Amino acid sequence: AVSQAESSSFPPPSSESGEDETAGTIGRFDLMLVDTDTAVPAGFELNPVDVDGVTVSKRIEEDLKSLLNAADQEGFGLTITSGYVSAEEQERLYQEKVAELMESDGLSRVRAEDAALSLVPRGNHSELQTGYAVRFASKIQGDGAFQDTREYKWLIANSLDYGFVLRYPENKIKATGKEFDPELFRYVGVENAKKMRQLGMCLEEYSQYMAKQQKNNT
């Protein structure tokens, strides 16, 4: 288990639903960082709900539905393909990637494990376990890449109005430690999302920035 001091710079988690969190502040979970070095905090509760057949945290339900409705009303075929993934399922996906790299690239297990980390998080180290991250797709994408669709361009322009940001941008690979992933968006709250865009920061950078701001104000 990861201690609270190790897992987050923010206030301790609570078993409450989180519905009273306020966007634009360092709430309990809106800016929770989960990555290779930081596990899902002990005490975090998913509070699952279903949105279009995909399980997500209740915290993001209203804004996610609003985003999807807005895209639909503007004529964009946007859909969500996945949300919450359990720790066990995430670890299985990671081990599958390790095996794939060993077979396709002839890597040793150690090298394959390191290479896989930039592509697929391990169990307990994936943002999908929080229910705050979702994968989007275009209903009319065809065989092309999602980043080449009208739907992706709409998301980049409008997702922040609903509290979502591109989790692993192409120009932030060094900061995130993950390869560019055009499908994965993370909920951080509307005010935080707009501030991140204004500052040109990914979640890793913005979390550090906000932690410093909080420390300076105490």
One Martini backbone bead per residue (centre of mass of N, CA, C, O) as a GRO file, in nm:
protein
  218
    1ALA     BB    1   0.100   0.034   0.017
    2VAL     BB    2   0.031   0.375  -0.010
    3SER     BB    3   0.090   0.649   0.127
    4GLN     BB    4  -0.037   0.960   0.150
    5ALA     BB    5   0.234   1.110   0.115
    6GLU     BB    6   0.305   0.955  -0.151
    7SER     BB    7   0.020   0.985  -0.322
    8SER     BB    8  -0.020   1.292  -0.206
    9SER     BB    9  -0.060   1.659  -0.172
   10PHE     BB   10  -0.335   1.622  -0.061
   11PRO     BB   11  -0.591   1.569   0.099
   12PRO     BB   12  -0.738   1.335   0.250
   13PRO     BB   13  -0.925   1.085   0.204
   14SER     BB   14  -1.268   0.992   0.155
   15SER     BB   15  -1.586   0.820   0.180
   16GLU     BB   16  -1.710   1.018   0.027
   17SER     BB   17  -1.844   1.114  -0.282
   18GLY     BB   18  -1.756   1.430  -0.372
   19GLU     BB   19  -1.997   1.643  -0.439
   20ASP     BB   20  -1.850   1.896  -0.269
   21GLU     BB   21  -1.666   1.972  -0.471
   22THR     BB   22  -1.441   2.227  -0.604
   23ALA     BB   23  -1.368   2.384  -0.864
   24GLY     BB   24  -1.034   2.525  -0.858
   25THR     BB   25  -0.940   2.325  -0.648
   26ILE     BB   26  -0.790   2.116  -0.410
   27GLY     BB   27  -0.933   1.851  -0.409
   28ARG     BB   28  -0.947   1.531  -0.340
   29PHE     BB   29  -0.965   1.427  -0.679
   30ASP     BB   30  -0.941   1.611  -0.934
   31LEU     BB   31  -0.596   1.610  -0.894
   32MET     BB   32  -0.537   1.328  -0.900
   33LEU     BB   33  -0.240   1.133  -0.913
   34VAL     BB   34  -0.180   0.869  -1.155
   35ASP     BB   35   0.114   0.661  -1.178
   36THR     BB   36   0.397   0.484  -1.177
   37ASP     BB   37   0.465   0.616  -0.870
   38THR     BB   38   0.137   0.648  -0.823
   39ALA     BB   39  -0.114   0.543  -0.647
   40VAL     BB   40  -0.404   0.472  -0.552
   41PRO     BB   41  -0.554   0.586  -0.296
   42ALA     BB   42  -0.626   0.520   0.003
   43GLY     BB   43  -0.988   0.532   0.023
   44PHE     BB   44  -1.083   0.520  -0.250
   45GLU     BB   45  -1.399   0.583  -0.417
   46LEU     BB   46  -1.590   0.535  -0.697
   47ASN     BB   47  -1.893   0.562  -0.738
   48PRO     BB   48  -2.071   0.411  -0.952
   49VAL     BB   49  -2.169   0.472  -1.295
   50ASP     BB   50  -2.377   0.491  -1.587
   51VAL     BB   51  -2.248   0.576  -1.925
   52ASP     BB   52  -2.325   0.437  -2.202
   53GLY     BB   53  -2.212   0.153  -2.069
   54VAL     BB   54  -2.010   0.312  -1.876
   55THR     BB   55  -1.790   0.319  -1.613
   56VAL     BB   56  -1.804   0.576  -1.360
   57SER     BB   57  -1.782   0.843  -1.178
   58LYS     BB   58  -2.011   1.043  -1.031
   59ARG     BB   59  -1.847   1.310  -1.047
   60ILE     BB   60  -1.862   1.304  -1.391
   61GLU     BB   61  -2.146   1.260  -1.506
   62GLU     BB   62  -2.269   1.538  -1.581
   63ASP     BB   63  -2.034   1.646  -1.766
   64LEU     BB   64  -2.027   1.407  -1.962
   65LYS     BB   65  -2.317   1.433  -2.066
   66SER     BB   66  -2.289   1.724  -2.167
   67LEU     BB   67  -2.070   1.670  -2.374
   68LEU     BB   68  -2.221   1.459  -2.547
   69ASN     BB   69  -2.465   1.640  -2.611
   70ALA     BB   70  -2.313   1.870  -2.751
   71ALA     BB   71  -2.192   1.704  -2.978
   72ASP     BB   72  -2.459   1.603  -3.094
   73GLN     BB   73  -2.591   1.886  -3.150
   74GLU     BB   74  -2.327   1.955  -3.349
   75GLY     BB   75  -2.269   1.678  -3.523
   76PHE     BB   76  -2.109   1.467  -3.340
   77GLY     BB   77  -1.963   1.129  -3.327
   78LEU     BB   78  -1.955   1.080  -3.001
   79THR     BB   79  -1.787   0.839  -2.786
   80ILE     BB   80  -1.763   0.587  -2.536
   81THR     BB   81  -1.549   0.291  -2.461
   82SER     BB   82  -1.417   0.370  -2.170
   83GLY     BB   83  -1.334   0.338  -1.819
   84TYR     BB   84  -1.341   0.160  -1.580
   85VAL     BB   85  -1.064  -0.023  -1.425
   86SER     BB   86  -0.939  -0.270  -1.275
   87ALA     BB   87  -0.656  -0.381  -1.129
   88GLU     BB   88  -0.661  -0.663  -1.256
   89GLU     BB   89  -0.708  -0.579  -1.552
   90GLN     BB   90  -0.463  -0.390  -1.576
   91GLU     BB   91  -0.247  -0.606  -1.521
   92ARG     BB   92  -0.321  -0.785  -1.760
   93LEU     BB   93  -0.257  -0.572  -1.980
   94TYR     BB   94   0.038  -0.538  -1.906
   95GLN     BB   95   0.129  -0.836  -1.943
   96GLU     BB   96   0.050  -0.848  -2.240
   97LYS     BB   97   0.251  -0.633  -2.335
   98VAL     BB   98   0.505  -0.773  -2.244
   99ALA     BB   99   0.469  -1.028  -2.418
  100GLU     BB  100   0.456  -0.880  -2.690
  101LEU     BB  101   0.745  -0.750  -2.674
  102MET     BB  102   0.902  -1.014  -2.649
  103GLU     BB  103   0.803  -1.131  -2.925
  104SER     BB  104   0.829  -0.887  -3.136
  105ASP     BB  105   1.128  -0.759  -3.010
  106GLY     BB  106   1.310  -0.952  -2.825
  107LEU     BB  107   1.278  -0.899  -2.528
  108SER     BB  108   1.333  -0.885  -2.225
  109ARG     BB  109   1.155  -0.870  -1.946
  110VAL     BB  110   1.277  -0.612  -1.831
  111ARG     BB  111   1.254  -0.441  -2.093
  112ALA     BB  112   0.951  -0.489  -2.139
  113GLU     BB  113   0.852  -0.361  -1.876
  114ASP     BB  114   0.961  -0.078  -1.933
  115ALA     BB  115   0.821  -0.032  -2.209
  116ALA     BB  116   0.523  -0.079  -2.112
  117LEU     BB  117   0.489   0.171  -1.917
  118SER     BB  118   0.449   0.383  -2.165
  119LEU     BB  119   0.161   0.229  -2.247
  120VAL     BB  120   0.090   0.047  -1.976
  121PRO     BB  121  -0.034   0.033  -1.687
  122ARG     BB  122  -0.050  -0.075  -1.386
  123GLY     BB  123  -0.182  -0.190  -1.128
  124ASN     BB  124  -0.278   0.096  -0.939
  125HIS     BB  125  -0.159   0.298  -1.206
  126SER     BB  126  -0.449   0.392  -1.316
  127GLU     BB  127  -0.685   0.627  -1.407
  128LEU     BB  128  -0.918   0.421  -1.466
  129GLN     BB  129  -0.963   0.347  -1.155
  130THR     BB  130  -1.115   0.628  -1.079
  131GLY     BB  131  -1.339   0.725  -1.306
  132TYR     BB  132  -1.197   1.001  -1.451
  133ALA     BB  133  -1.150   0.827  -1.710
  134VAL     BB  134  -1.176   0.837  -2.076
  135ARG     BB  135  -1.271   0.691  -2.385
  136PHE     BB  136  -1.272   0.802  -2.711
  137ALA     BB  137  -1.487   0.809  -3.009
  138SER     BB  138  -1.584   0.756  -3.338
  139LYS     BB  139  -1.865   0.652  -3.509
  140ILE     BB  140  -1.702   0.744  -3.804
  141GLN     BB  141  -1.390   0.657  -3.825
  142GLY     BB  142  -1.295   0.386  -3.904
  143ASP     BB  143  -0.947   0.335  -3.993
  144GLY     BB  144  -0.868   0.577  -3.859
  145ALA     BB  145  -0.745   0.804  -3.657
  146PHE     BB  146  -0.868   0.988  -3.403
  147GLN     BB  147  -0.686   1.253  -3.448
  148ASP     BB  148  -0.835   1.284  -3.753
  149THR     BB  149  -1.097   1.376  -3.636
  150ARG     BB  150  -1.358   1.582  -3.565
  151GLU     BB  151  -1.396   1.489  -3.269
  152TYR     BB  152  -1.115   1.554  -3.164
  153LYS     BB  153  -1.119   1.856  -3.232
  154TRP     BB  154  -1.359   1.917  -3.052
  155LEU     BB  155  -1.236   1.830  -2.785
  156ILE     BB  156  -0.994   2.023  -2.777
  157ALA     BB  157  -1.186   2.282  -2.786
  158ASN     BB  158  -1.428   2.175  -2.549
  159SER     BB  159  -1.363   1.995  -2.291
  160LEU     BB  160  -1.298   2.221  -2.076
  161ASP     BB  161  -1.608   2.308  -2.042
  162TYR     BB  162  -1.633   2.001  -1.879
  163GLY     BB  163  -1.340   1.919  -1.731
  164PHE     BB  164  -1.153   1.818  -1.974
  165VAL     BB  165  -0.841   1.644  -2.052
  166LEU     BB  166  -0.565   1.563  -2.206
  167ARG     BB  167  -0.360   1.336  -2.061
  168TYR     BB  168  -0.151   1.256  -2.326
  169PRO     BB  169   0.033   1.454  -2.477
  170GLU     BB  170   0.262   1.495  -2.732
  171ASN     BB  171   0.429   1.745  -2.569
  172LYS     BB  172   0.437   1.549  -2.269
  173ILE     BB  173   0.611   1.286  -2.240
  174LYS     BB  174   0.825   1.366  -2.027
  175ALA     BB  175   0.619   1.435  -1.795
  176THR     BB  176   0.433   1.162  -1.808
  177GLY     BB  177   0.572   0.889  -1.939
  178LYS     BB  178   0.376   0.891  -2.195
  179GLU     BB  179   0.229   0.825  -2.464
  180PHE     BB  180   0.042   0.930  -2.695
  181ASP     BB  181  -0.327   0.975  -2.618
  182PRO     BB  182  -0.615   1.069  -2.789
  183GLU     BB  183  -0.851   0.913  -2.615
  184LEU     BB  184  -0.753   1.021  -2.331
  185PHE     BB  185  -0.954   1.156  -2.072
  186ARG     BB  186  -0.960   1.396  -1.795
  187TYR     BB  187  -1.097   1.483  -1.494
  188VAL     BB  188  -1.066   1.831  -1.322
  189GLY     BB  189  -1.243   2.050  -1.390
  190VAL     BB  190  -1.316   2.345  -1.527
  191GLU     BB  191  -1.110   2.545  -1.400
  192ASN     BB  192  -0.863   2.364  -1.429
  193ALA     BB  193  -0.874   2.320  -1.735
  194LYS     BB  194  -0.843   2.623  -1.813
  195LYS     BB  195  -0.573   2.665  -1.664
  196MET     BB  196  -0.408   2.455  -1.815
  197ARG     BB  197  -0.436   2.588  -2.090
  198GLN     BB  198  -0.315   2.864  -2.014
  199LEU     BB  199  -0.032   2.721  -1.908
  200GLY     BB  200   0.046   2.455  -2.065
  201MET     BB  201  -0.048   2.197  -1.890
  202CYS     BB  202  -0.021   1.913  -1.738
  203LEU     BB  203  -0.101   1.731  -1.468
  204GLU     BB  204   0.177   1.714  -1.341
  205GLU     BB  205   0.238   2.021  -1.352
  206TYR     BB  206  -0.024   2.127  -1.213
  207SER     BB  207   0.000   1.981  -0.943
  208GLN     BB  208   0.261   2.126  -0.860
  209TYR     BB  209   0.158   2.412  -0.885
  210MET     BB  210  -0.080   2.387  -0.677
  211ALA     BB  211   0.089   2.296  -0.434
  212LYS     BB  212   0.255   2.560  -0.422
  213GLN     BB  213   0.019   2.753  -0.390
  214GLN     BB  214  -0.084   2.633  -0.126
  215LYS     BB  215   0.177   2.670   0.038
  216ASN     BB  216   0.192   2.989  -0.002
  217ASN     BB  217  -0.112   3.020   0.143
  218THR     BB  218  -0.013   2.907   0.450
   0.00000   0.00000   0.00000
